PDB file of C-alpha atoms in Angstrom:
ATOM      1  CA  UNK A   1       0.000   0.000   0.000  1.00 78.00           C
ATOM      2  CA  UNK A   2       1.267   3.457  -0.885  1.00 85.00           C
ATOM      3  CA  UNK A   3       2.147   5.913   1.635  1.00 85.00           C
ATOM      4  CA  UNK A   4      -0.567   8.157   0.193  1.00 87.00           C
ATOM      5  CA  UNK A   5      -3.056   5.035   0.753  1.00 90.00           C
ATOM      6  CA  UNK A   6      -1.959   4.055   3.785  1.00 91.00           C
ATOM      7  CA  UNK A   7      -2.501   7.930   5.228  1.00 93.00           C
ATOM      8  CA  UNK A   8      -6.110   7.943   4.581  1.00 96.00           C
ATOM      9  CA  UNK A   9      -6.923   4.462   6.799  1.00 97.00           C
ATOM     10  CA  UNK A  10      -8.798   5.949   9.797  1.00 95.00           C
ATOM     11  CA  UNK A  11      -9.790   2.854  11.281  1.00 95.00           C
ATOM     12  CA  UNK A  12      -9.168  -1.267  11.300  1.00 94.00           C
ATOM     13  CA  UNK A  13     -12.386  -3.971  11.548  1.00 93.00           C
ATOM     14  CA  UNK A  14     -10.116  -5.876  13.948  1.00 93.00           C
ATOM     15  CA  UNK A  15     -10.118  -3.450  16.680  1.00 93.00           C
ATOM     16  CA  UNK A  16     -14.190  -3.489  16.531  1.00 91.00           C
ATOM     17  CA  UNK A  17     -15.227  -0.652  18.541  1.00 91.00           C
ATOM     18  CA  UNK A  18     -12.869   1.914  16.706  1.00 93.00           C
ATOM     19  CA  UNK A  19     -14.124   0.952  13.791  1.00 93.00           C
ATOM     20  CA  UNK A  20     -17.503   1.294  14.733  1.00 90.00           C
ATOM     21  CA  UNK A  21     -16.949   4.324  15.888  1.00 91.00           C
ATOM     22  CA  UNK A  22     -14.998   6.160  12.994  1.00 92.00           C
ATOM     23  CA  UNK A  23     -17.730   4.490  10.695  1.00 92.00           C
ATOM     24  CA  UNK A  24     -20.582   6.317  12.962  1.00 87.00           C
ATOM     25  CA  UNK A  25     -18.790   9.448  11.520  1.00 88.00           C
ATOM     26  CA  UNK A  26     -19.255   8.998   8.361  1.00 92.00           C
ATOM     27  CA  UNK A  27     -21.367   8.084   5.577  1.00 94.00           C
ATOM     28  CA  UNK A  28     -20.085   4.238   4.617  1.00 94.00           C
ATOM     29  CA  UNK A  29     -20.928   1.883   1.725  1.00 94.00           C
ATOM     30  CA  UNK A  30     -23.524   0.379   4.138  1.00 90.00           C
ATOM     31  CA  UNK A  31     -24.894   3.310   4.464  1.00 92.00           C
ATOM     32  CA  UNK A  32     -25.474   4.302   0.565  1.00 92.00           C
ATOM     33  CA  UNK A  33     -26.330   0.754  -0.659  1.00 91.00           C
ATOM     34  CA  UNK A  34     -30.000   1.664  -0.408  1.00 88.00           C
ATOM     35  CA  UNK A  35     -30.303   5.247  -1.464  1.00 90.00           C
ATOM     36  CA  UNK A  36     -32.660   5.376  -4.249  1.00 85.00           C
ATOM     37  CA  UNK A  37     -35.422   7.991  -3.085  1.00 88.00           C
ATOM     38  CA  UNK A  38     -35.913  10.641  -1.098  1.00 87.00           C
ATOM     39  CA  UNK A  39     -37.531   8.072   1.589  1.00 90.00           C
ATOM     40  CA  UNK A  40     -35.068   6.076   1.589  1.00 90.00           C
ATOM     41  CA  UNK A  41     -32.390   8.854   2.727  1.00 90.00           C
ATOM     42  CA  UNK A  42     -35.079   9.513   5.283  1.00 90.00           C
ATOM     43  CA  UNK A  43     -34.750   6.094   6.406  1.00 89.00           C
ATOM     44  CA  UNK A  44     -30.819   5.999   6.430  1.00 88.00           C
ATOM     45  CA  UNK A  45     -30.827   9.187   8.466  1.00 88.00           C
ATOM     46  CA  UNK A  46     -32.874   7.247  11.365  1.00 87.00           C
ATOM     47  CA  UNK A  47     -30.697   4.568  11.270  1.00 85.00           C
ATOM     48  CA  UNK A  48     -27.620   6.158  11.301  1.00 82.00           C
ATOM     49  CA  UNK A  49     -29.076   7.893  14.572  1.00 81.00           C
ATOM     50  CA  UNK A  50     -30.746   5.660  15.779  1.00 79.00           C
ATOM     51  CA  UNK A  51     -28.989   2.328  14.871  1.00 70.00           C
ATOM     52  CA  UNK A  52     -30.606  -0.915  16.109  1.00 66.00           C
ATOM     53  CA  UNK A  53     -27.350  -2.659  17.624  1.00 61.00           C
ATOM     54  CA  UNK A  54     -28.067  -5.715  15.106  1.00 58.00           C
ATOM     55  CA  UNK A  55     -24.388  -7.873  15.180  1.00 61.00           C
ATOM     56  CA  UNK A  56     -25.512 -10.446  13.315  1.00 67.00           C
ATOM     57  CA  UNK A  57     -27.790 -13.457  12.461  1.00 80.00           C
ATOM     58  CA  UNK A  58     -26.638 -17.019  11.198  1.00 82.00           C
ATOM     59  CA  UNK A  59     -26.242 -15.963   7.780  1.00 76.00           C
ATOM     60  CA  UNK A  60     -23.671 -13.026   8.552  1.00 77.00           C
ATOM     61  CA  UNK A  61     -21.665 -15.351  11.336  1.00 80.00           C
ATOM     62  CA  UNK A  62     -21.230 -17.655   8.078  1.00 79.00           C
ATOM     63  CA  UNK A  63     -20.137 -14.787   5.871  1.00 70.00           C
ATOM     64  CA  UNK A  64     -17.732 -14.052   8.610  1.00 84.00           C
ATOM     65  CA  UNK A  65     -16.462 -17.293   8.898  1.00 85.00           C
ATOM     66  CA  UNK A  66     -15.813 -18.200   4.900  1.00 88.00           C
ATOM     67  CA  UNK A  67     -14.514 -14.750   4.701  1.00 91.00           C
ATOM     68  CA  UNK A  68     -10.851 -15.601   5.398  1.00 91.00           C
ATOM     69  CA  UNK A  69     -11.016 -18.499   3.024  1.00 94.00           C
ATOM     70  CA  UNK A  70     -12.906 -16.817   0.153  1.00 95.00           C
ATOM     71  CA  UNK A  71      -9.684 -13.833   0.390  1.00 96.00           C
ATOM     72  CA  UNK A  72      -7.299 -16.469   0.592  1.00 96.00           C
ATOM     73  CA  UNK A  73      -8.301 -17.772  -3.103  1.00 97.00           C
ATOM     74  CA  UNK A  74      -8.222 -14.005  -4.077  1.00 97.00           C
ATOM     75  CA  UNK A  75      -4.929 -13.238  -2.972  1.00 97.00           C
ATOM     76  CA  UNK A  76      -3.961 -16.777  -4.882  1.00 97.00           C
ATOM     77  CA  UNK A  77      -5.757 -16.085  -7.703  1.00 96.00           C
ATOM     78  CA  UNK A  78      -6.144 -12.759  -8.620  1.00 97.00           C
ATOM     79  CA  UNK A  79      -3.132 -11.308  -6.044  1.00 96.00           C
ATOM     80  CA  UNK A  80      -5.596  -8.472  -4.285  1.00 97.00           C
ATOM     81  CA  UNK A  81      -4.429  -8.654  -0.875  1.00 97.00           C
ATOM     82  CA  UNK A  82      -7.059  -8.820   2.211  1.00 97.00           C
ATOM     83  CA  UNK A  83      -7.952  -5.770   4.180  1.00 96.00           C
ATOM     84  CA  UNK A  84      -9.647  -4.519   6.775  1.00 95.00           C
ATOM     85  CA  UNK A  85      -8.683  -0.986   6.715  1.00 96.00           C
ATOM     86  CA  UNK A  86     -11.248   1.385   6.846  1.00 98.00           C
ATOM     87  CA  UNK A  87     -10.461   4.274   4.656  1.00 97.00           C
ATOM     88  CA  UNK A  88     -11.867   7.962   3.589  1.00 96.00           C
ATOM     89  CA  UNK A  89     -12.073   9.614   0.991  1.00 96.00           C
ATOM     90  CA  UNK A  90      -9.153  11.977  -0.314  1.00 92.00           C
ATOM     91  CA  UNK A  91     -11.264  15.162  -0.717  1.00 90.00           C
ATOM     92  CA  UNK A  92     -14.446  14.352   1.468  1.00 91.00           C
ATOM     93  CA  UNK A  93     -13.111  12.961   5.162  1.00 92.00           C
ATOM     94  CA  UNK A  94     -16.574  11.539   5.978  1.00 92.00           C
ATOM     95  CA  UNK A  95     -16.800   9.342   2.760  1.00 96.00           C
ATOM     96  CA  UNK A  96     -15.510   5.867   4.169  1.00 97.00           C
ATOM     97  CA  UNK A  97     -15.254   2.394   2.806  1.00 97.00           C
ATOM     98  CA  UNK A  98     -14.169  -1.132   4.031  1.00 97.00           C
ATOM     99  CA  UNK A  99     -13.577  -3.267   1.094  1.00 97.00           C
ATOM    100  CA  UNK A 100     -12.098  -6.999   1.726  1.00 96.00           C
ATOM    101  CA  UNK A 101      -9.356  -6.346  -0.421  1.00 97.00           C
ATOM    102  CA  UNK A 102      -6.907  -3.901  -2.012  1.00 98.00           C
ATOM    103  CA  UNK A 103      -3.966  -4.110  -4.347  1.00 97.00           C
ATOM    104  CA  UNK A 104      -1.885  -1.063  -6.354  1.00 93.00           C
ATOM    105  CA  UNK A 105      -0.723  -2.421  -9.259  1.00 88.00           C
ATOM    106  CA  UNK A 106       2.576  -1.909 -11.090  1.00 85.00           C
ATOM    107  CA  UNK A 107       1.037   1.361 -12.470  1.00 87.00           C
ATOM    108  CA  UNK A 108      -0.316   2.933  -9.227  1.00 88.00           C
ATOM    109  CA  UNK A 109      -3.758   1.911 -10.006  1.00 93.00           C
ATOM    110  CA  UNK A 110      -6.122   0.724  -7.227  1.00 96.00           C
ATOM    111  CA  UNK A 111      -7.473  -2.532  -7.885  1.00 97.00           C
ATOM    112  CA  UNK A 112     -10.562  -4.025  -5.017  1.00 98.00           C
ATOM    113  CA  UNK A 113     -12.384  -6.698  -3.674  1.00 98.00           C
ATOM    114  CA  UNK A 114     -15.669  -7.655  -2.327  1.00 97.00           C
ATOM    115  CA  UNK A 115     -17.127 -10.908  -0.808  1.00 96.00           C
ATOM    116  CA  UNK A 116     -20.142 -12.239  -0.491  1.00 95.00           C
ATOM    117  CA  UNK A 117     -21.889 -15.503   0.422  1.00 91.00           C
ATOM    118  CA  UNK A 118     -25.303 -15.930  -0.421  1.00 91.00           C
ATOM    119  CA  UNK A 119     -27.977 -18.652  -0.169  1.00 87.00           C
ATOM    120  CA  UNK A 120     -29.445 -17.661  -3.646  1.00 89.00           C
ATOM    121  CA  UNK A 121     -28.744 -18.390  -7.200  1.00 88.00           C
ATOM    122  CA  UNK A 122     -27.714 -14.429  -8.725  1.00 90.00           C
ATOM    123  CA  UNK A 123     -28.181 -14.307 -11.929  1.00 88.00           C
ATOM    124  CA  UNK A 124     -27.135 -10.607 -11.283  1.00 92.00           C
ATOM    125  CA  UNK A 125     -25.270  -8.599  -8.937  1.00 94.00           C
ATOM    126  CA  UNK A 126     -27.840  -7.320  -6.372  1.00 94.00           C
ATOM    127  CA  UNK A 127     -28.465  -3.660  -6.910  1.00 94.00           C
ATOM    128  CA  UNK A 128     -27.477  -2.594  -3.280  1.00 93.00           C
ATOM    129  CA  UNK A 129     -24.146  -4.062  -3.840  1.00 95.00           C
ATOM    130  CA  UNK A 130     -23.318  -2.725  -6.812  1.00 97.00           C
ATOM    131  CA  UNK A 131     -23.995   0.753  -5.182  1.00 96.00           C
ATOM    132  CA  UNK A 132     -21.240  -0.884  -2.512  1.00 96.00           C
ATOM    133  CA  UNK A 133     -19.035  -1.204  -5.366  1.00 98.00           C
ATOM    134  CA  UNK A 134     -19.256   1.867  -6.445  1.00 98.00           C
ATOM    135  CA  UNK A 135     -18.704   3.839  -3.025  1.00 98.00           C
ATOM    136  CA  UNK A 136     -15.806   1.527  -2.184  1.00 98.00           C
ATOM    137  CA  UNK A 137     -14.008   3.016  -5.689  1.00 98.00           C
ATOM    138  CA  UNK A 138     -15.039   6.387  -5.184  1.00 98.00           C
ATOM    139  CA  UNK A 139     -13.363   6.231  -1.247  1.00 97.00           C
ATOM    140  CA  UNK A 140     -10.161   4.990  -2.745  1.00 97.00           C
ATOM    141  CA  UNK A 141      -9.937   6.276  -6.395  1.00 96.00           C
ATOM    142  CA  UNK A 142     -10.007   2.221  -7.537  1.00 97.00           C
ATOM    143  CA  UNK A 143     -10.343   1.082 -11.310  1.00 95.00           C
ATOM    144  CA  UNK A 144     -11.997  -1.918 -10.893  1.00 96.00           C
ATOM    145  CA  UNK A 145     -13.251  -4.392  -8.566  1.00 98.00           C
ATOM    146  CA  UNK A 146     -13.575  -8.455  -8.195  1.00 98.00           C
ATOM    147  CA  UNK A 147     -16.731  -9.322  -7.145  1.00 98.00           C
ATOM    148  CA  UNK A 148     -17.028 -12.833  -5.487  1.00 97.00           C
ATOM    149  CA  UNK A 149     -19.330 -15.069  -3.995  1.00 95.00           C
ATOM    150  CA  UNK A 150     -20.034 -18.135  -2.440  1.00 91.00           C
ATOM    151  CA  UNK A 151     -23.316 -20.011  -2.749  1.00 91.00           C
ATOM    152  CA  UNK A 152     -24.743 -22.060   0.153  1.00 88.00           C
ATOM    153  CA  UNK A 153     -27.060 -24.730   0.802  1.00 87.00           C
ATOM    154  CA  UNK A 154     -27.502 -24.973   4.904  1.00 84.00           C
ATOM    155  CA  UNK A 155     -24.259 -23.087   5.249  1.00 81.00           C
ATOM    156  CA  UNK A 156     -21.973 -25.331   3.624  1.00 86.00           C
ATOM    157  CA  UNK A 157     -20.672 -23.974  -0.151  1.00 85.00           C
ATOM    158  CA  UNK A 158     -22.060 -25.586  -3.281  1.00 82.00           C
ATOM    159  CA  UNK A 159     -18.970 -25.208  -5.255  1.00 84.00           C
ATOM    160  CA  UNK A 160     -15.205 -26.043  -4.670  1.00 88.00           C
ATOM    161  CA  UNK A 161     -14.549 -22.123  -5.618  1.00 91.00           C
ATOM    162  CA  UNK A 162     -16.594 -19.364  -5.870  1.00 94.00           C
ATOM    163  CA  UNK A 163     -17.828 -17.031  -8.009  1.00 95.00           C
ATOM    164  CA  UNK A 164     -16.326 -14.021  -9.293  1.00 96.00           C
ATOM    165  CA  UNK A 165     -16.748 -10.845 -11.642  1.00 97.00           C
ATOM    166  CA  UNK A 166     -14.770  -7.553 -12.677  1.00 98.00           C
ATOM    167  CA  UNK A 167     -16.645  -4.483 -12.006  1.00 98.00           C
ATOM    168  CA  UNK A 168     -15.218  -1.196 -13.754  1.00 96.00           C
ATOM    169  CA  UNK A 169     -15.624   2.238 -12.306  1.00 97.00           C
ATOM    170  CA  UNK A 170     -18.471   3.857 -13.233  1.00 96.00           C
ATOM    171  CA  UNK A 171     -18.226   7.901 -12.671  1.00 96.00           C
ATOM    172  CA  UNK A 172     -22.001   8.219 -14.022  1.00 96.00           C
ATOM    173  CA  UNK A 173     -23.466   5.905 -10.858  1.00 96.00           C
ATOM    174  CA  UNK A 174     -20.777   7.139  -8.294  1.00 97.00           C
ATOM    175  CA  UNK A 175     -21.783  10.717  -9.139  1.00 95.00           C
ATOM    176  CA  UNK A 176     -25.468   9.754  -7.909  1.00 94.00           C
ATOM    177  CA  UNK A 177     -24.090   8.079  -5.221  1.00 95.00           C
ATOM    178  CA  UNK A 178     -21.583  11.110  -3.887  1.00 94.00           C
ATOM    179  CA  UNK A 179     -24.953  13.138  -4.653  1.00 93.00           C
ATOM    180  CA  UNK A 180     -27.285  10.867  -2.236  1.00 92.00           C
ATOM    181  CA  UNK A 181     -24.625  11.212   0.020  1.00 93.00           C
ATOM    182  CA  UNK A 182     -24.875  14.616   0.206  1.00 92.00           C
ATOM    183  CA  UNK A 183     -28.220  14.635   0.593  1.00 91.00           C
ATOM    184  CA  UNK A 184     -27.901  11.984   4.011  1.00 91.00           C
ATOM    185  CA  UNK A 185     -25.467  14.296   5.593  1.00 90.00           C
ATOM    186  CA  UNK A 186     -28.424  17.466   5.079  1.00 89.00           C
ATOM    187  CA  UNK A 187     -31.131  15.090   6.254  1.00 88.00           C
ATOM    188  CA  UNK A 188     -28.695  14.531   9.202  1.00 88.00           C
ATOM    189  CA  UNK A 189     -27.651  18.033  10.155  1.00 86.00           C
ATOM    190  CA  UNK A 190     -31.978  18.987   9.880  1.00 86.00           C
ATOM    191  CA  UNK A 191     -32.417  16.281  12.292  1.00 84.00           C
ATOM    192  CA  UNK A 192     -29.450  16.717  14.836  1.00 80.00           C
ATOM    193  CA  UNK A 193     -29.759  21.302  14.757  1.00 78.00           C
ATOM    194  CA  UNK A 194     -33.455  21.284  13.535  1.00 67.00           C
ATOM    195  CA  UNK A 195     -32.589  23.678  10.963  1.00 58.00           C
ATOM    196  CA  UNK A 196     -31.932  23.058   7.254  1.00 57.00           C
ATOM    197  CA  UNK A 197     -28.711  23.650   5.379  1.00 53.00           C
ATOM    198  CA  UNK A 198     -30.026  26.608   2.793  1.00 55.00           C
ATOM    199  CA  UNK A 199     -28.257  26.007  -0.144  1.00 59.00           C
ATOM    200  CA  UNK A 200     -30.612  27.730  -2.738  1.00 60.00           C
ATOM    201  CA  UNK A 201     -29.281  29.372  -5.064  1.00 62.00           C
ATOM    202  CA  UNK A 202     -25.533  28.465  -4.072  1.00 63.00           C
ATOM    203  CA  UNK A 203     -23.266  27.334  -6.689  1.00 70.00           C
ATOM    204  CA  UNK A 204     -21.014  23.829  -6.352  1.00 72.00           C
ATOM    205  CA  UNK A 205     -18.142  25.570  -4.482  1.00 69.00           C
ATOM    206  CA  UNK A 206     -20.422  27.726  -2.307  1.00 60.00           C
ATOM    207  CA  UNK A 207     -22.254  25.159  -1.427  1.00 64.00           C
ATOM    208  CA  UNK A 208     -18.978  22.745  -0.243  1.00 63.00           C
ATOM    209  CA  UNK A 209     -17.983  25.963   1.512  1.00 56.00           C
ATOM    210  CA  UNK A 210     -20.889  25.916   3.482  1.00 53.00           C
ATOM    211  CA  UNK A 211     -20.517  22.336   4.350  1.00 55.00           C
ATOM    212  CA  UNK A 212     -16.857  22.696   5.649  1.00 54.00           C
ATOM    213  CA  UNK A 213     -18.030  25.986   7.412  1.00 47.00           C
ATOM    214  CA  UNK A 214     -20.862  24.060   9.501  1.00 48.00           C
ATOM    215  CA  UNK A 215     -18.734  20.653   9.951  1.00 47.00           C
ATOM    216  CA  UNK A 216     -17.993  21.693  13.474  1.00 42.00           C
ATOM    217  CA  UNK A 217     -21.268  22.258  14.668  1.00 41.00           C
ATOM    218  CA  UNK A 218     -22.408  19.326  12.735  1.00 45.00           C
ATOM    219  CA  UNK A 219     -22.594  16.611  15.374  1.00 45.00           C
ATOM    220  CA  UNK A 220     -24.509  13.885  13.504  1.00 47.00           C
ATOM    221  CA  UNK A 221     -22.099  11.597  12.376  1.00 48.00           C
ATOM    222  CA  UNK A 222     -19.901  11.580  15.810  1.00 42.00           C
ATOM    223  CA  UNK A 223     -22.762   9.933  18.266  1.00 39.00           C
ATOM    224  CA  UNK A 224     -21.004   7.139  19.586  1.00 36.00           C
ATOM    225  CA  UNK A 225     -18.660   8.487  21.541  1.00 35.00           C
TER     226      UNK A 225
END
């Protein structure tokens, strides 16, 4: 990892209660997998203040569990290394991502991965991960990503590897994304101040100006402290 890289990890999944909280501080690819609508943002904004202290069910202990192998095979086959770095974004500090894996190759480029395991037959990438995908390159600037899963039946895998796909960067959906985003951390700052960020009539700049002006007071995404 480049020093440059390796400046912008704020966190690490093994130490779990740092990472929790530098992920309550920011807006993570958890977070934007379901931002569609309006309502939805609405919906991420309770969450993120409210959360619900899931930790898991018997599906995620099994993700947990294959994970290791799964990134294993990726290192062997594909040479991404595993990670559990939790990193932000180079412009916006409260854009974070975890992906499972990250590699610079021999040109500097930023090359990901993402696991899965799933009970289901895709015939598609699920939506919501995709938009994972897509926030995890945006955080770190990556090209591409590899995509794998690992079908189940009763928690044991139906194939002797798993599946996997190259995703590309795609500026067009990651624009949407950064733009939903946006939108969460308003929704946020309404709920936490009870007053709404007037941006009418701002340009781009004026508008990111006003955002880095009101950060401070901006408490939202540093609740669990």
């Amino acid at each position: 990892m480049s020093p440059e890289l390796q400046l912008r990890v704020v966190a690490d999944s093994r130490d779990r209660v740092a990472w929790l909280r530098a992920r309550s501080r920011g807006i993570t690819a958890t977070d934007v997998a379901h931002l569609s609508t309006p309502a939805s943002i609405l919906r991420a904004a309770k969450q993120k203040l409210r959360p619900t202290g899931f930790s898991g069910n018997a599906y995620t202990d099994h993700g947990r569990r294959r994970e290791p192998e799964i990134a294993a095979w990726i290192e062997a086959e594909h040479g991404i290394l595993p990670s559990s770095a939790l990193f932000r974004a180079e412009v916006e500090k409260r854009h974070l991502a975890t992906p499972d894996g990250v590699v610079e190759d021999a040109h500097g480029r930023i090359v990901l991965s993402e696991i899965k395991t799933t009970n289901k037959p895709w015939r598609t990438i699920p939506r919501q991960y995709l938009r994972q995908v897509w926030w995890q390159q945006h955080v770190l600037g990556a090209e591409r990503t590899l995509f794998v899963w690992e079908e189940h039946r009763d928690f044991r895998p139906l194939h002797d590897e798993p599946k996997c796909v190259w995703i590309d960067r795609d500026d067009d959906e990651i624009a949407k994304l950064v733009g939903m985003a946006t939108s969460l951390i308003d929704e946020l700052y309404r709920m936490t101040t009870g007053a709404a960020i007037a941006q009418d009539g701002m340009s781009p700049r004026e508008q990111a100006m006003l955002r880095s002006a009101t950060q401070d007071a901006y408490r939202a995404l540093a609740l669990i402290d």
